[in-house]
């Protein structure tokens, strides 16, 4: 297994009987100086409990430092409790959910740089959309919206051979839930599908302290309410920096043609409401667009009736 990039989705392919006892490092044979650790998770800080977790132990002292040559040991566990074995010593432990669909762990062998990352959006059947967004955003990475993710933060764990070892890990959310509303449209009855994208959105977050980093473009599905003239979207992000400029691009699939609408939402992001429960509400109320008559701006990218394939990829939240 590649030790620097571990796809979270792979954890769910393991037989359920292995959860709580599966070590994904090289040390499959336990030595005589390994002791059992009873691990339990606390969930009072999160709204939704994931199906399963991964927990990594990084030795700081004791026999573990020399024994774990990779520098860590990784277990996949259920989300309630587990019993694992570790060499005697002191550890730093951190855990995260491993049931995400479009996220993966990067740099797991280095706690300081380990992070959860959003996968790059593939655009397998829709290369022209990728070219369009590249021309608008300058070729920055385009990623899925963040999956629901939790982490426990760094906890100290002491392992001794002559006592019962216990560890309680308290989980907290790693993501923010964005609610986007774009108002004052007409002609939405003639739109078959809508997708959105926003730049300067972090593509990853640190496992050690949750800090969001590495700006990218997030791509997400939208809904329409033709009677109210609104386009809405709900998606997760690792964070958002309101001091950076942000451009929203809406892509409309109509019966006769496809059009795109770029909107500067820097001010709206700055004025967004941020709740203590990690909800971000962004409202754009400065438009007056008849989507039937609307024509995409500029001539550098010609968007005709056959230029875009129908977008049917589901993006899980």
Short mmCIF file of N, CA, C and O in Angstrom, two decimals, residues 96-149:
data_model
loop_
_atom_site.label_atom_id
_atom_site.label_comp_id
_atom_site.label_asym_id
_atom_site.label_seq_id
_atom_site.Cartn_x
_atom_site.Cartn_y
_atom_site.Cartn_z
N UNK A 96 -10.22 9.87 12.41
CA UNK A 96 -11.11 10.53 11.44
C UNK A 96 -12.02 9.46 10.85
O UNK A 96 -11.73 8.27 10.88
N UNK A 97 -13.14 9.88 10.28
CA UNK A 97 -14.05 8.90 9.67
C UNK A 97 -13.51 8.44 8.33
O UNK A 97 -12.94 9.22 7.55
N UNK A 98 -13.69 7.15 8.04
CA UNK A 98 -13.16 6.58 6.79
C UNK A 98 -14.27 6.11 5.85
O UNK A 98 -14.04 5.26 4.99
N UNK A 99 -15.49 6.65 6.01
CA UNK A 99 -16.60 6.23 5.16
C UNK A 99 -16.95 7.29 4.12
O UNK A 99 -18.06 7.32 3.59
N UNK A 100 -16.01 8.18 3.81
CA UNK A 100 -16.25 9.22 2.80
C UNK A 100 -16.13 8.65 1.39
O UNK A 100 -15.46 7.63 1.16
N UNK A 101 -16.77 9.32 0.46
CA UNK A 101 -16.80 8.83 -0.92
C UNK A 101 -15.74 9.49 -1.80
O UNK A 101 -15.14 8.83 -2.66
N UNK A 102 -15.51 10.78 -1.62
CA UNK A 102 -14.61 11.51 -2.51
C UNK A 102 -13.51 12.25 -1.73
O UNK A 102 -13.13 13.36 -2.09
N UNK A 103 -13.03 11.62 -0.65
CA UNK A 103 -11.94 12.19 0.14
C UNK A 103 -10.87 11.13 0.35
O UNK A 103 -11.14 9.94 0.30
N UNK A 104 -9.66 11.58 0.60
CA UNK A 104 -8.56 10.65 0.87
C UNK A 104 -7.59 11.30 1.85
O UNK A 104 -7.58 12.51 2.06
N UNK A 105 -6.76 10.46 2.49
CA UNK A 105 -5.77 10.94 3.44
C UNK A 105 -4.43 11.10 2.73
O UNK A 105 -4.00 10.22 1.97
N UNK A 106 -3.79 12.23 2.99
CA UNK A 106 -2.48 12.52 2.40
C UNK A 106 -1.43 12.66 3.50
O UNK A 106 -1.71 13.20 4.56
N UNK A 107 -0.23 12.16 3.24
CA UNK A 107 0.91 12.29 4.16
C UNK A 107 0.61 11.72 5.54
O UNK A 107 0.93 12.34 6.56
N UNK A 108 0.04 10.53 5.58
CA UNK A 108 -0.33 9.93 6.86
C UNK A 108 0.89 9.62 7.71
O UNK A 108 0.79 9.53 8.94
N UNK A 109 2.07 9.47 7.11
CA UNK A 109 3.26 9.13 7.88
C UNK A 109 3.87 10.33 8.60
O UNK A 109 4.84 10.18 9.34
N UNK A 110 3.30 11.52 8.41
CA UNK A 110 3.81 12.73 9.06
C UNK A 110 2.63 13.47 9.68
O UNK A 110 1.84 14.10 8.97
N UNK A 111 2.49 13.39 10.99
CA UNK A 111 1.33 13.98 11.66
C UNK A 111 1.22 15.48 11.40
O UNK A 111 0.12 16.02 11.28
N UNK A 112 2.34 16.16 11.29
CA UNK A 112 2.31 17.61 11.11
C UNK A 112 1.70 18.01 9.78
O UNK A 112 1.07 19.07 9.66
N UNK A 113 1.85 17.18 8.75
CA UNK A 113 1.34 17.53 7.42
C UNK A 113 0.18 16.64 6.97
O UNK A 113 -0.37 16.86 5.89
N UNK A 114 -0.20 15.64 7.76
CA UNK A 114 -1.30 14.75 7.38
C UNK A 114 -2.59 15.55 7.22
O UNK A 114 -2.90 16.44 8.02
N UNK A 115 -3.37 15.22 6.19
CA UNK A 115 -4.59 15.98 5.92
C UNK A 115 -5.62 15.13 5.20
O UNK A 115 -5.29 14.12 4.58
N UNK A 116 -6.87 15.54 5.32
CA UNK A 116 -7.96 14.99 4.52
C UNK A 116 -8.15 15.88 3.31
O UNK A 116 -8.24 17.10 3.45
N UNK A 117 -8.24 15.28 2.13
CA UNK A 117 -8.27 16.03 0.88
C UNK A 117 -9.48 15.64 0.04
O UNK A 117 -9.90 14.48 0.05
N UNK A 118 -10.01 16.61 -0.70
CA UNK A 118 -11.05 16.32 -1.68
C UNK A 118 -10.44 15.81 -2.96
O UNK A 118 -9.40 16.32 -3.41
N UNK A 119 -11.07 14.82 -3.58
CA UNK A 119 -10.58 14.29 -4.84
C UNK A 119 -10.80 15.29 -5.97
O UNK A 119 -11.75 16.09 -5.96
N UNK A 120 -9.94 15.22 -6.97
CA UNK A 120 -10.11 16.03 -8.17
C UNK A 120 -11.34 15.56 -8.94
O UNK A 120 -11.56 14.36 -9.11
N UNK A 121 -12.15 16.51 -9.39
CA UNK A 121 -13.34 16.13 -10.16
C UNK A 121 -12.90 15.63 -11.54
O UNK A 121 -12.12 16.29 -12.23
N UNK A 122 -13.39 14.46 -11.98
CA UNK A 122 -12.82 13.83 -13.18
C UNK A 122 -13.26 14.43 -14.51
O UNK A 122 -12.50 14.40 -15.48
N UNK A 123 -14.50 14.93 -14.63
CA UNK A 123 -15.03 15.42 -15.92
C UNK A 123 -14.80 14.39 -17.02
O UNK A 123 -14.40 14.73 -18.15
N UNK A 124 -15.05 13.13 -16.73
CA UNK A 124 -14.78 12.05 -17.68
C UNK A 124 -15.53 12.22 -18.98
O UNK A 124 -14.98 11.99 -20.07
N UNK A 125 -16.79 12.62 -18.91
CA UNK A 125 -17.62 12.76 -20.11
C UNK A 125 -17.83 14.22 -20.49
O UNK A 125 -18.64 14.52 -21.36
N UNK A 126 -17.11 15.13 -19.86
CA UNK A 126 -17.45 16.54 -20.02
C UNK A 126 -16.21 17.41 -20.08
O UNK A 126 -16.03 18.33 -19.28
N UNK A 127 -15.35 17.15 -21.06
CA UNK A 127 -14.08 17.86 -21.14
C UNK A 127 -14.27 19.34 -21.45
O UNK A 127 -13.48 20.17 -21.01
N UNK A 128 -15.31 19.69 -22.18
CA UNK A 128 -15.51 21.09 -22.54
C UNK A 128 -15.85 21.94 -21.31
O UNK A 128 -15.50 23.11 -21.25
N UNK A 129 -16.55 21.35 -20.33
CA UNK A 129 -16.82 22.07 -19.09
C UNK A 129 -15.52 22.35 -18.36
O UNK A 129 -15.29 23.45 -17.86
N UNK A 130 -14.65 21.35 -18.32
CA UNK A 130 -13.35 21.55 -17.68
C UNK A 130 -12.56 22.65 -18.38
O UNK A 130 -11.95 23.51 -17.74
N UNK A 131 -12.56 22.66 -19.70
CA UNK A 131 -11.86 23.70 -20.45
C UNK A 131 -12.44 25.07 -20.15
O UNK A 131 -11.70 26.06 -20.02
N UNK A 132 -13.76 25.16 -20.06
CA UNK A 132 -14.41 26.43 -19.75
C UNK A 132 -13.98 26.93 -18.38
O UNK A 132 -13.59 28.09 -18.22
N UNK A 133 -14.07 26.06 -17.37
CA UNK A 133 -13.72 26.48 -16.02
C UNK A 133 -12.24 26.81 -15.91
O UNK A 133 -11.85 27.73 -15.18
N UNK A 134 -11.39 26.09 -16.64
CA UNK A 134 -9.96 26.41 -16.65
C UNK A 134 -9.73 27.81 -17.21
O UNK A 134 -8.89 28.57 -16.71
N UNK A 135 -10.49 28.17 -18.27
CA UNK A 135 -10.31 29.49 -18.89
C UNK A 135 -10.76 30.60 -17.96
O UNK A 135 -10.23 31.71 -18.00
N UNK A 136 -11.74 30.31 -17.09
CA UNK A 136 -12.25 31.33 -16.17
C UNK A 136 -11.38 31.43 -14.92
O UNK A 136 -11.05 32.53 -14.46
N UNK A 137 -10.98 30.28 -14.39
CA UNK A 137 -10.28 30.25 -13.11
C UNK A 137 -8.77 30.15 -13.24
O UNK A 137 -8.07 30.09 -12.23
N UNK A 138 -8.25 30.10 -14.45
CA UNK A 138 -6.81 30.08 -14.62
C UNK A 138 -6.15 28.74 -14.38
O UNK A 138 -4.96 28.68 -14.03
N UNK A 139 -6.89 27.65 -14.56
CA UNK A 139 -6.29 26.33 -14.47
C UNK A 139 -6.08 25.80 -13.07
O UNK A 139 -5.33 24.83 -12.88
N UNK A 140 -6.71 26.37 -12.06
CA UNK A 140 -6.58 25.86 -10.70
C UNK A 140 -7.29 24.51 -10.57
O UNK A 140 -8.24 24.23 -11.31
N UNK A 141 -6.86 23.67 -9.64
CA UNK A 141 -7.50 22.36 -9.47
C UNK A 141 -9.00 22.49 -9.22
O UNK A 141 -9.44 23.39 -8.50
N UNK A 142 -9.77 21.57 -9.80
CA UNK A 142 -11.22 21.54 -9.60
C UNK A 142 -11.53 20.26 -8.84
O UNK A 142 -11.18 19.17 -9.27
N UNK A 143 -12.19 20.39 -7.69
CA UNK A 143 -12.37 19.25 -6.79
C UNK A 143 -13.84 19.08 -6.43
O UNK A 143 -14.67 19.97 -6.62
N UNK A 144 -14.15 17.89 -5.92
CA UNK A 144 -15.46 17.64 -5.34
C UNK A 144 -15.65 18.52 -4.11
O UNK A 144 -14.68 18.89 -3.43
N UNK A 145 -16.89 18.79 -3.78
CA UNK A 145 -17.16 19.40 -2.48
C UNK A 145 -16.76 18.42 -1.39
O UNK A 145 -16.74 17.21 -1.60
N UNK A 146 -16.41 18.94 -0.23
CA UNK A 146 -15.91 18.10 0.85
C UNK A 146 -16.98 17.12 1.33
O UNK A 146 -18.15 17.48 1.46
N UNK A 147 -16.59 15.88 1.54
CA UNK A 147 -17.48 14.91 2.18
C UNK A 147 -17.66 15.29 3.65
O UNK A 147 -16.84 16.02 4.23
N UNK A 148 -18.74 14.78 4.24
CA UNK A 148 -18.90 14.96 5.67
C UNK A 148 -17.70 14.32 6.37
O UNK A 148 -17.37 13.15 6.13
N UNK A 149 -17.04 15.06 7.22
CA UNK A 149 -15.82 14.56 7.85
C UNK A 149 -15.73 15.03 9.30
O UNK A 149 -16.10 16.15 9.63
#
